[in-house]
Coordinates of C-alpha atoms and ligand atoms in Angstrom, one line a residue:
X1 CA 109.6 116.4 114.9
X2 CA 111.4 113.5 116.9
X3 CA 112.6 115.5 120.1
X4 CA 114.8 112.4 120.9
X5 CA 116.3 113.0 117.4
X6 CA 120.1 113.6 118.5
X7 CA 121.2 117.3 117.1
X8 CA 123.5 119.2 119.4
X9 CA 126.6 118.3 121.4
X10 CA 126.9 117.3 125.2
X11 CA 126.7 120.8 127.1
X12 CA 126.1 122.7 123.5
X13 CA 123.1 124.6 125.0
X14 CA 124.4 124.9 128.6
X15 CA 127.6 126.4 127.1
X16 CA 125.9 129.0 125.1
X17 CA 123.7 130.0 127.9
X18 CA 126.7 130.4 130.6
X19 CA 128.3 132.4 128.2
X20 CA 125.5 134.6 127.8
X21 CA 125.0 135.0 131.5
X22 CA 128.6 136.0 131.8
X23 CA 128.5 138.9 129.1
X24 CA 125.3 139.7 130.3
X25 CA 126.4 140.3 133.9
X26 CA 129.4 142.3 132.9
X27 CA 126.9 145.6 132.4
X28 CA 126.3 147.1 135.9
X29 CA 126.2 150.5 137.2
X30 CA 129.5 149.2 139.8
X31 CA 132.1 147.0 138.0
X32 CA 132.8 145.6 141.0
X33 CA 129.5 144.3 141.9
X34 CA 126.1 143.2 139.6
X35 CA 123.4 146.3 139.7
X36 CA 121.5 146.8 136.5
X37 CA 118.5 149.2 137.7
X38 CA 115.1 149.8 135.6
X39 CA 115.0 152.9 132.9
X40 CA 119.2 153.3 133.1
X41 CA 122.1 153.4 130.8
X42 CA 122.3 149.8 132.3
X43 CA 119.2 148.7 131.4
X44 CA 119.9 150.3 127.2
X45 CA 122.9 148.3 127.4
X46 CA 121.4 145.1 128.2
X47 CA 118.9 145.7 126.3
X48 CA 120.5 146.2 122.9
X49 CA 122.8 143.1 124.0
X50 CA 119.4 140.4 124.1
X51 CA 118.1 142.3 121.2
X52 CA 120.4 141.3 119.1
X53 CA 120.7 137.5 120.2
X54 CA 116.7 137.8 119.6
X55 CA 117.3 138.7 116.1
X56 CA 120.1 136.0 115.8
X57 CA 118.2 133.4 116.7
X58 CA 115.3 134.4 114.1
X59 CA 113.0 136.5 115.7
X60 CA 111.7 139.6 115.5
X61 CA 112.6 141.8 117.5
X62 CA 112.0 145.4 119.6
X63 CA 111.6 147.0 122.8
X64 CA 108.2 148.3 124.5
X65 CA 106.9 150.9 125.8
X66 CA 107.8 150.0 129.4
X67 CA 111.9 148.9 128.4
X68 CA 110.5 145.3 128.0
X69 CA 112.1 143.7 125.6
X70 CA 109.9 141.6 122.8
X71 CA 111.0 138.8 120.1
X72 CA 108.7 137.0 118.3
X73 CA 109.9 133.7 116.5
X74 CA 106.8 132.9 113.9
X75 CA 105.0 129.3 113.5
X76 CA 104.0 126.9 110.5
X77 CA 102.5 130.5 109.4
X78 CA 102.4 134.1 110.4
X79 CA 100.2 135.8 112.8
X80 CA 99.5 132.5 115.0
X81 CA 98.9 132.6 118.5
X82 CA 102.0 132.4 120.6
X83 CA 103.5 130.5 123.2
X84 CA 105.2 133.0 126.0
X85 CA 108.4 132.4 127.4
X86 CA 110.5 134.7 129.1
X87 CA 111.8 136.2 132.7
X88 CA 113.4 139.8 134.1
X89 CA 116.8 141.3 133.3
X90 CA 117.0 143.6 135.8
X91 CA 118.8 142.8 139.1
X92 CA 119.0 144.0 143.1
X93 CA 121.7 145.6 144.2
X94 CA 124.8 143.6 144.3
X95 CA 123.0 141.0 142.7
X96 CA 123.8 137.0 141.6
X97 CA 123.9 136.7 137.6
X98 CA 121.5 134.3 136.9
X99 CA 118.0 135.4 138.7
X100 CA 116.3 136.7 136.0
X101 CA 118.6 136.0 132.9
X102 CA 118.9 132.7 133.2
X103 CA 115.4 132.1 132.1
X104 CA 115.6 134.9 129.1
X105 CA 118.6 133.4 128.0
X106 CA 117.6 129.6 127.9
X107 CA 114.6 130.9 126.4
X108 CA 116.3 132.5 123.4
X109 CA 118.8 130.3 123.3
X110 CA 116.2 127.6 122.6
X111 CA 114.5 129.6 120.2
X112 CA 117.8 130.3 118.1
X113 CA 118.5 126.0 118.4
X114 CA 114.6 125.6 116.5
X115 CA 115.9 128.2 113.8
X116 CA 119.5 126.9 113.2
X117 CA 117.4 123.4 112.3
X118 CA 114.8 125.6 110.5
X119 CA 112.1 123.8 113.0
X120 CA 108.4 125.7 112.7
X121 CA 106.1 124.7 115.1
X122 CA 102.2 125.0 114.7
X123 CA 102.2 128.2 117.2
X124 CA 104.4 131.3 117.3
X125 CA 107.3 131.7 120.3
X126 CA 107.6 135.0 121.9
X127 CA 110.2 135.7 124.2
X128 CA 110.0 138.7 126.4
X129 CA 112.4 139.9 128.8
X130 CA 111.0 142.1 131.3
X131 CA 112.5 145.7 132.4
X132 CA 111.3 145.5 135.8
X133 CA 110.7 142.7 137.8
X134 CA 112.3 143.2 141.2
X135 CA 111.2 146.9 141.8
X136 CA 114.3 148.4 143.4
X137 CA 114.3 151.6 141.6
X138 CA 110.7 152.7 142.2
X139 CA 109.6 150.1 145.3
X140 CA 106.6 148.9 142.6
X141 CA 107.5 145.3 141.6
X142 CA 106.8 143.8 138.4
X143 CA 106.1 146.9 136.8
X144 CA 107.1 145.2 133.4
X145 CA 104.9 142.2 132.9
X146 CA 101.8 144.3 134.6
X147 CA 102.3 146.3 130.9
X148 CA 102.3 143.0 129.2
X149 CA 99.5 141.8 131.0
X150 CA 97.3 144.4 130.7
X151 CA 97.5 145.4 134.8
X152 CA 99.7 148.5 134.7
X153 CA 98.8 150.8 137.2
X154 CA 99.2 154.6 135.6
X155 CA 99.2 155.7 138.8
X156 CA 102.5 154.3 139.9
X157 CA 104.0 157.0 136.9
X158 CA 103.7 159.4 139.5
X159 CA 106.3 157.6 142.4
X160 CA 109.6 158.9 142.6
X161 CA 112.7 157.1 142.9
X162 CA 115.2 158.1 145.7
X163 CA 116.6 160.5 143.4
X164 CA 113.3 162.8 142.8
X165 CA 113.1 161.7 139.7
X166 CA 109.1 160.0 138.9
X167 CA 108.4 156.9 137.1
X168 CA 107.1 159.3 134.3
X169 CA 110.2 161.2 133.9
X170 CA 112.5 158.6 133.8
X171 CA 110.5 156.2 131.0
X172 CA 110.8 159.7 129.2
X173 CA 114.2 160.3 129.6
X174 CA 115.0 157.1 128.6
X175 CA 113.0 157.6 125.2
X176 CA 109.9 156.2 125.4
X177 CA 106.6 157.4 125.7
X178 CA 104.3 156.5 129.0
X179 CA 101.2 157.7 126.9
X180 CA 102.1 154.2 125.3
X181 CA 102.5 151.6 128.0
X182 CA 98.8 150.6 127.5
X183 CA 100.1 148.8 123.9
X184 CA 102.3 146.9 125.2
X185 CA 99.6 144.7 126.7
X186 CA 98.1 141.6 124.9
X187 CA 95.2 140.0 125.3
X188 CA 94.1 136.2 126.6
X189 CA 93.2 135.0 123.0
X190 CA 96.7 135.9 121.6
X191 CA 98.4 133.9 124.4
X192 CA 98.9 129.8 124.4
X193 CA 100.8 130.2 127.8
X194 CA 103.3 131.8 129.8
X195 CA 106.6 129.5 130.6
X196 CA 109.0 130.9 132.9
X197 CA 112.5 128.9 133.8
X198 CA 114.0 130.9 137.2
X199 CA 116.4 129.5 139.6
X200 CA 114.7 128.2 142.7
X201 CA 116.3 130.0 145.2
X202 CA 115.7 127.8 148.0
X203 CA 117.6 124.7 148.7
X204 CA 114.7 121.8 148.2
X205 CA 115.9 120.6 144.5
X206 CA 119.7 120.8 146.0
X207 CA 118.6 118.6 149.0
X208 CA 116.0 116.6 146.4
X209 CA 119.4 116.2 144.4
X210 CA 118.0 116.8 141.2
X211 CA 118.5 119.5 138.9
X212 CA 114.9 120.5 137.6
X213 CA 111.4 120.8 139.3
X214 CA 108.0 121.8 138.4
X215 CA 106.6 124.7 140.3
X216 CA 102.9 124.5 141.8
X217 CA 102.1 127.9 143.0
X218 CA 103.9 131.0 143.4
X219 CA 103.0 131.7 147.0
X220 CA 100.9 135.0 147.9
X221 CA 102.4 136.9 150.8
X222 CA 101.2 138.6 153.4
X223 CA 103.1 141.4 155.6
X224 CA 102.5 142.7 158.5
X225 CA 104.0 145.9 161.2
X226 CA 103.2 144.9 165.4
X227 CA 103.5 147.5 167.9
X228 CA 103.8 146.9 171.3
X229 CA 103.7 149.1 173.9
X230 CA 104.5 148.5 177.6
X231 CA 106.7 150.7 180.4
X232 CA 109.7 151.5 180.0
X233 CA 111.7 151.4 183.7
X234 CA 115.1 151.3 185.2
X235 CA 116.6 147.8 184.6
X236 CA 117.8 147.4 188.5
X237 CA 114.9 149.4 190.7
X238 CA 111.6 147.6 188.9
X239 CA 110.6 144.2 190.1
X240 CA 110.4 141.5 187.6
X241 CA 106.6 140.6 188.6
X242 CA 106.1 144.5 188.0
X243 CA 107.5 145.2 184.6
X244 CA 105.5 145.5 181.5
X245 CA 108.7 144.9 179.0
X246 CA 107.3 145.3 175.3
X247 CA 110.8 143.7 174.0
X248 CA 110.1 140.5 176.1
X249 CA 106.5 140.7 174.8
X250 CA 107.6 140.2 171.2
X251 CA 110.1 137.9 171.7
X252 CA 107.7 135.6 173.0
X253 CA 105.6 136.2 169.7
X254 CA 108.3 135.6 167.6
X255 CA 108.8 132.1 169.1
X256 CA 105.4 131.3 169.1
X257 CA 105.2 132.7 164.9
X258 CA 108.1 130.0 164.4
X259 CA 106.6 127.6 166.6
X260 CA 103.2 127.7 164.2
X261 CA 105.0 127.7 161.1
X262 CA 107.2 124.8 161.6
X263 CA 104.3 122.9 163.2
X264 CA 103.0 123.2 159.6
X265 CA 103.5 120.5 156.7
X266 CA 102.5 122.4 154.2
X267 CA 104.7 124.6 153.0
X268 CA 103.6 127.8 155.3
X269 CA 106.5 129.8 156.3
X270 CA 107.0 133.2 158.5
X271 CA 109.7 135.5 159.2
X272 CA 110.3 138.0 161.5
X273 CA 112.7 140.2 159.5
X274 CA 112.7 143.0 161.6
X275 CA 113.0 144.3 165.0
X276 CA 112.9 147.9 166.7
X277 CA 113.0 148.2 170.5
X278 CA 113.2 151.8 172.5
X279 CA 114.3 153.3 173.6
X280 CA 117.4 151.4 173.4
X281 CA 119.4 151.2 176.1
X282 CA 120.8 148.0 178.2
X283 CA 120.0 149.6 181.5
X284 CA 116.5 150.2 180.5
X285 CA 113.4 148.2 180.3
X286 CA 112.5 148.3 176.5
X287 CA 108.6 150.3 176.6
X288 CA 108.0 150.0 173.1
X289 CA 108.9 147.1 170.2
X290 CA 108.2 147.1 166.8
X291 CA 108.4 143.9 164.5
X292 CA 107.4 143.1 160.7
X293 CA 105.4 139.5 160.0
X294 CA 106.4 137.9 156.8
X295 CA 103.6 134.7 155.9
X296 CA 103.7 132.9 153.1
X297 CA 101.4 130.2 151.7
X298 CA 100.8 127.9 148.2
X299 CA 97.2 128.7 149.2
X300 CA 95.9 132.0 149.9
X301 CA 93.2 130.8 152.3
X302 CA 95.8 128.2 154.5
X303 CA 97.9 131.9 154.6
X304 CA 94.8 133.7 155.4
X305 CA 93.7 131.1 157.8
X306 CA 97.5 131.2 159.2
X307 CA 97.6 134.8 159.3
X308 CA 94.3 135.2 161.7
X309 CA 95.2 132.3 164.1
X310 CA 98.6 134.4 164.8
X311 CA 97.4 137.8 165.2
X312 CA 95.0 136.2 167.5
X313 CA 98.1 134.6 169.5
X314 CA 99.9 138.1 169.5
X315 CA 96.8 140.1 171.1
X316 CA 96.3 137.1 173.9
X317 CA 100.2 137.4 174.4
X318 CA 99.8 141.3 174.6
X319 CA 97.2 141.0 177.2
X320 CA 98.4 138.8 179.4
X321 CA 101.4 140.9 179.6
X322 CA 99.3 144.3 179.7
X323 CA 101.0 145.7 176.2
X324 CA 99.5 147.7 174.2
X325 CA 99.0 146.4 170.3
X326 CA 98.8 147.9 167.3
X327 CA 99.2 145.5 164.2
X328 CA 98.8 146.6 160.6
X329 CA 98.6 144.4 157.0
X330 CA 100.9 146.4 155.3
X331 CA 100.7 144.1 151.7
X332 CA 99.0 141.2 150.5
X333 CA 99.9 139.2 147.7
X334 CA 97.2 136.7 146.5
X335 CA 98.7 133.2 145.3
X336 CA 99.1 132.3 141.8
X337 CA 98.8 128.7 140.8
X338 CA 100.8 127.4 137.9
X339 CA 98.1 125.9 135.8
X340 CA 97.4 121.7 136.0
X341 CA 97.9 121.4 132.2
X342 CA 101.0 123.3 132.2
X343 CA 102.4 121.7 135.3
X344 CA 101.5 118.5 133.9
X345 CA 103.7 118.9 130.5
X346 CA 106.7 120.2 132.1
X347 CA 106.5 117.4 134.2
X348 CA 106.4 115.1 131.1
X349 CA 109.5 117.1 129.7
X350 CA 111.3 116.4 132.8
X351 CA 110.8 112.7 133.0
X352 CA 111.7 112.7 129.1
X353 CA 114.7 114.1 129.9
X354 CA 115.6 111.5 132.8
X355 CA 114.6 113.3 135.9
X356 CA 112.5 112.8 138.3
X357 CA 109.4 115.1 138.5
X358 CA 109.6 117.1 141.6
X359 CA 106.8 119.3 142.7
X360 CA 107.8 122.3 145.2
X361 CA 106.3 125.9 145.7
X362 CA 108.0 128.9 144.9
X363 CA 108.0 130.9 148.0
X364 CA 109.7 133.7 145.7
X365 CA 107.5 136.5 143.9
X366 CA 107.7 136.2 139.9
X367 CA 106.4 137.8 136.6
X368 CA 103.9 134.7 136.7
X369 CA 101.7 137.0 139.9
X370 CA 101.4 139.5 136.8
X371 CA 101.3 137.4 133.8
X372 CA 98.2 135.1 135.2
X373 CA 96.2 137.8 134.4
X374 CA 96.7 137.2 130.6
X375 CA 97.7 133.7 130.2
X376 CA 97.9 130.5 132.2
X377 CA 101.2 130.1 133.6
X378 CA 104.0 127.3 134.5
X379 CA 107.2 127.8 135.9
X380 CA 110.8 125.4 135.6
X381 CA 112.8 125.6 138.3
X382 CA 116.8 125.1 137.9
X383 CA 118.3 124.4 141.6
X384 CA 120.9 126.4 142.5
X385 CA 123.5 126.4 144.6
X386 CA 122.9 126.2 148.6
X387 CA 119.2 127.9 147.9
X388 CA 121.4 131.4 147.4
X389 CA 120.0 134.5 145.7
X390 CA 120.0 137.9 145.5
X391 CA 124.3 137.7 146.0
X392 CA 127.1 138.0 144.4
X393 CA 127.3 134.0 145.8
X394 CA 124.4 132.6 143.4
X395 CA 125.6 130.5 141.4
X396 CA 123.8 127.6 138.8
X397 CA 126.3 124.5 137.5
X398 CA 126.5 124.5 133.9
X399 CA 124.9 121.2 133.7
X400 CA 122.1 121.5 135.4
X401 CA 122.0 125.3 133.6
X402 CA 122.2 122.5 130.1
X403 CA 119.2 120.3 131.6
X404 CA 116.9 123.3 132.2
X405 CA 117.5 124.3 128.7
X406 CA 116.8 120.8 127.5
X407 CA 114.0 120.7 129.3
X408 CA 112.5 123.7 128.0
X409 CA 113.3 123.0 124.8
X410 CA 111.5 119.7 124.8
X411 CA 108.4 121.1 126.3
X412 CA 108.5 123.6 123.7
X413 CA 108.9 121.5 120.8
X414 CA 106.4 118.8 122.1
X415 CA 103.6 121.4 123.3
X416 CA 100.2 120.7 123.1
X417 CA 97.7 124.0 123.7
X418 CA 94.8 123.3 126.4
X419 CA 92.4 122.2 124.2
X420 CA 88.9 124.7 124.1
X421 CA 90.7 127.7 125.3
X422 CA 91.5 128.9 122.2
Ligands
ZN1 ZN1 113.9 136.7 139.6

């Protein structure tokens, strides 16, 4: 097949996929803002909706064990191994439209634009559109591409969502059976590759001015909680020389966790999201602060190697000012590099379609974290606008929504399988 071959319209793809989006988003718990929650009427809804533009565009079609929803377009022949391609369709709360579905729907849509020409290619396509990706309803993320990689914890069946009800109830109550999540897994052989196409999220490919990039890693994270403790004292009576103020103490290691990430070229980032300071009053000397560390890395040992040189700053800060520290990892995330020969045809795909090939991070979490367990994995990003997610505010231009679809479609069509891994 000659991708170059002209076959569709200006926009033809973009259009489709825009449209999409826009009916997709329409099912939320609150019409006037986007929240489509794991294991709800919501998430039936939705599901029944891709579903059935699966089956439209040729594929077989059905839902999981875990809500995940699963097409499978067959190759030259049946029962080929597959090429993966998929992202989440479930949202935050008052979410944006197109972090998740964007990359479901340009997947599906470029699966329906092979069948419409009656294309075969020498591998199956699945597409899967995962239940759970963001993790708001039972604060476990990824929940649905751990089934499909084989990584499911059984023990998260027993958390509870705010309402009581456990993880275990509410897969039952939704009609499916948890003795079951185990087959949806599959296993290394069946898998050519995981491809996932995401908004960025971030601003670089705005600022780059372009509308595509190839993604290098999805960064690992690492959180932390800081305590410190000092004396709390009347804000007029106590000298200045005399105070031990725990407020003051982690303001000065908030600056100097900036001041070591932005000293840093290579993509390390921290935040400080949080704060807590009592007891709380303006006319008293703050004995106690509490902070969270956010550090994020393409590499896990540049994070780990960032992490240890800033706890060590924080406990010389905290003794110098005689406060007492307590600080905690509270999660670690390790890194999960998109693999060279993936990265290496989506970059072709890009120049093919007259971009330039842009390499950034993604400082986001993804089904990729869950997915590299079964299958090597690349990711597509599509820039969106001012780097916002997770608002009503995202927003992706239809033609750079068309170019990530072309893209795909190209890579797709012109995809070679690592050769000896099979
Ligand atoms: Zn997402």
């Amino acid at each position: 097949m000659n991708a170059d071959t002209p076959r569709r319209e200006d926009l033809q793809l973009g259009r489709e996929i825009v449209g999409r989006i826009n009916e997709l988003a329409a099912i939320s718990e609150d019409p006037a803002r986007l929240t489509r929650l794991f294991l709800t009427a919501e998430h039936r809804a939705a599901a029944e909706l891709i579903l059935d533009w699966m089956r439209q565009a040729g594929m077989s079609a059905h839902m999981d064990p875990i809500g995940n929803v699963r097409g499978r377009y067959e190759g030259e022949r049946d029962g080929l191994p597959a090429l993966m391609l998929g992202s989440h369709y479930d949202t935050v709360v008052d979410a944006g439209k197109w972090d998740g579905p964007l990359g479901l729907i340009t997947a599906i849509s470029g699966v329906a634009d092979l069948h419409r020409l009656g294309l075969k290619l020498p591998f199956a396509i699945e597409v899967v559109g995962f239940a759970d990706e963001e993790g708001v309803r039972f604060a476990s993320t990824l929940l649905g591409s751990r089934a499909v990689a084989g990584t499911f914890d059984e023990s998260v069946l027993s958390v509870r969502d705010r309402a009581g009800i456990s993880l275990r109830e509410a897969v039952k109550a939704f009609g499916l059976d948890p003795g079951q999540i185990a087959k949806a897994a599959r296993v290394r052989g069946d898998l050519l590759g995981y491809l996932e196409l995401h908004i960025e999220q971030g601003p670089v490919l705005e600022q780059e001015n372009l509308p595509v990039g190839v993604v290098t890693a999805i960064a690992g994270a690492t959180r932390l909680a800081a305590r410190l403790t000092g004396m709390a004292g009347h804000a007029g009576t106590v000298p200045m020389q005399l105070r031990r103020d725990a407020l003051a103490g982690a303001a000065e290691c908030i600056h100097v966790i900036e001041e070591l990430c932005r000293a840093d070229a290579s993509g390390l980032v921290g935040t400080v999201g949080y704060i807590h300071a009592s007891p709380g009053a303006t006319n008293v000397i703050p004995g106690e602060a509490a902070f969270t560390i956010d550090m994020r890395a393409p590499s896990d040992i540049h994070r780990e190697r960032a992490v240890t040189g800033i706890v060590h700053r924080i406990e010389e800060i905290a003794s110098r000012r005689q406060l007492g520290l307590q600080i905690d990892v509270t999660h670690e995330n390790r890194t999960a590099p998109c693999a060279p020969w993936l990265r290496a045809q989506i970059a072709e795909a890009i120049a093919a379609e007259g971009f330039r090939a842009f390499d950034l991070p993604s400082g986001a979490g993804h089904d990729g974290m869950a997915m590299i367990d079964v299958a090597d994995v690349g990711m597509i990003f599509v820039r969106c606008r001012g780097g916002v997610s997770h608002h009503p505010d995202e927003h992706v231009e239809l033609a750079d929504a068309d170019a990530g679809a072309r893209v795909l479609l190209r890579l797709v069509e012109n995809f070679r399988p690592q050769t000896g891994a099979q």
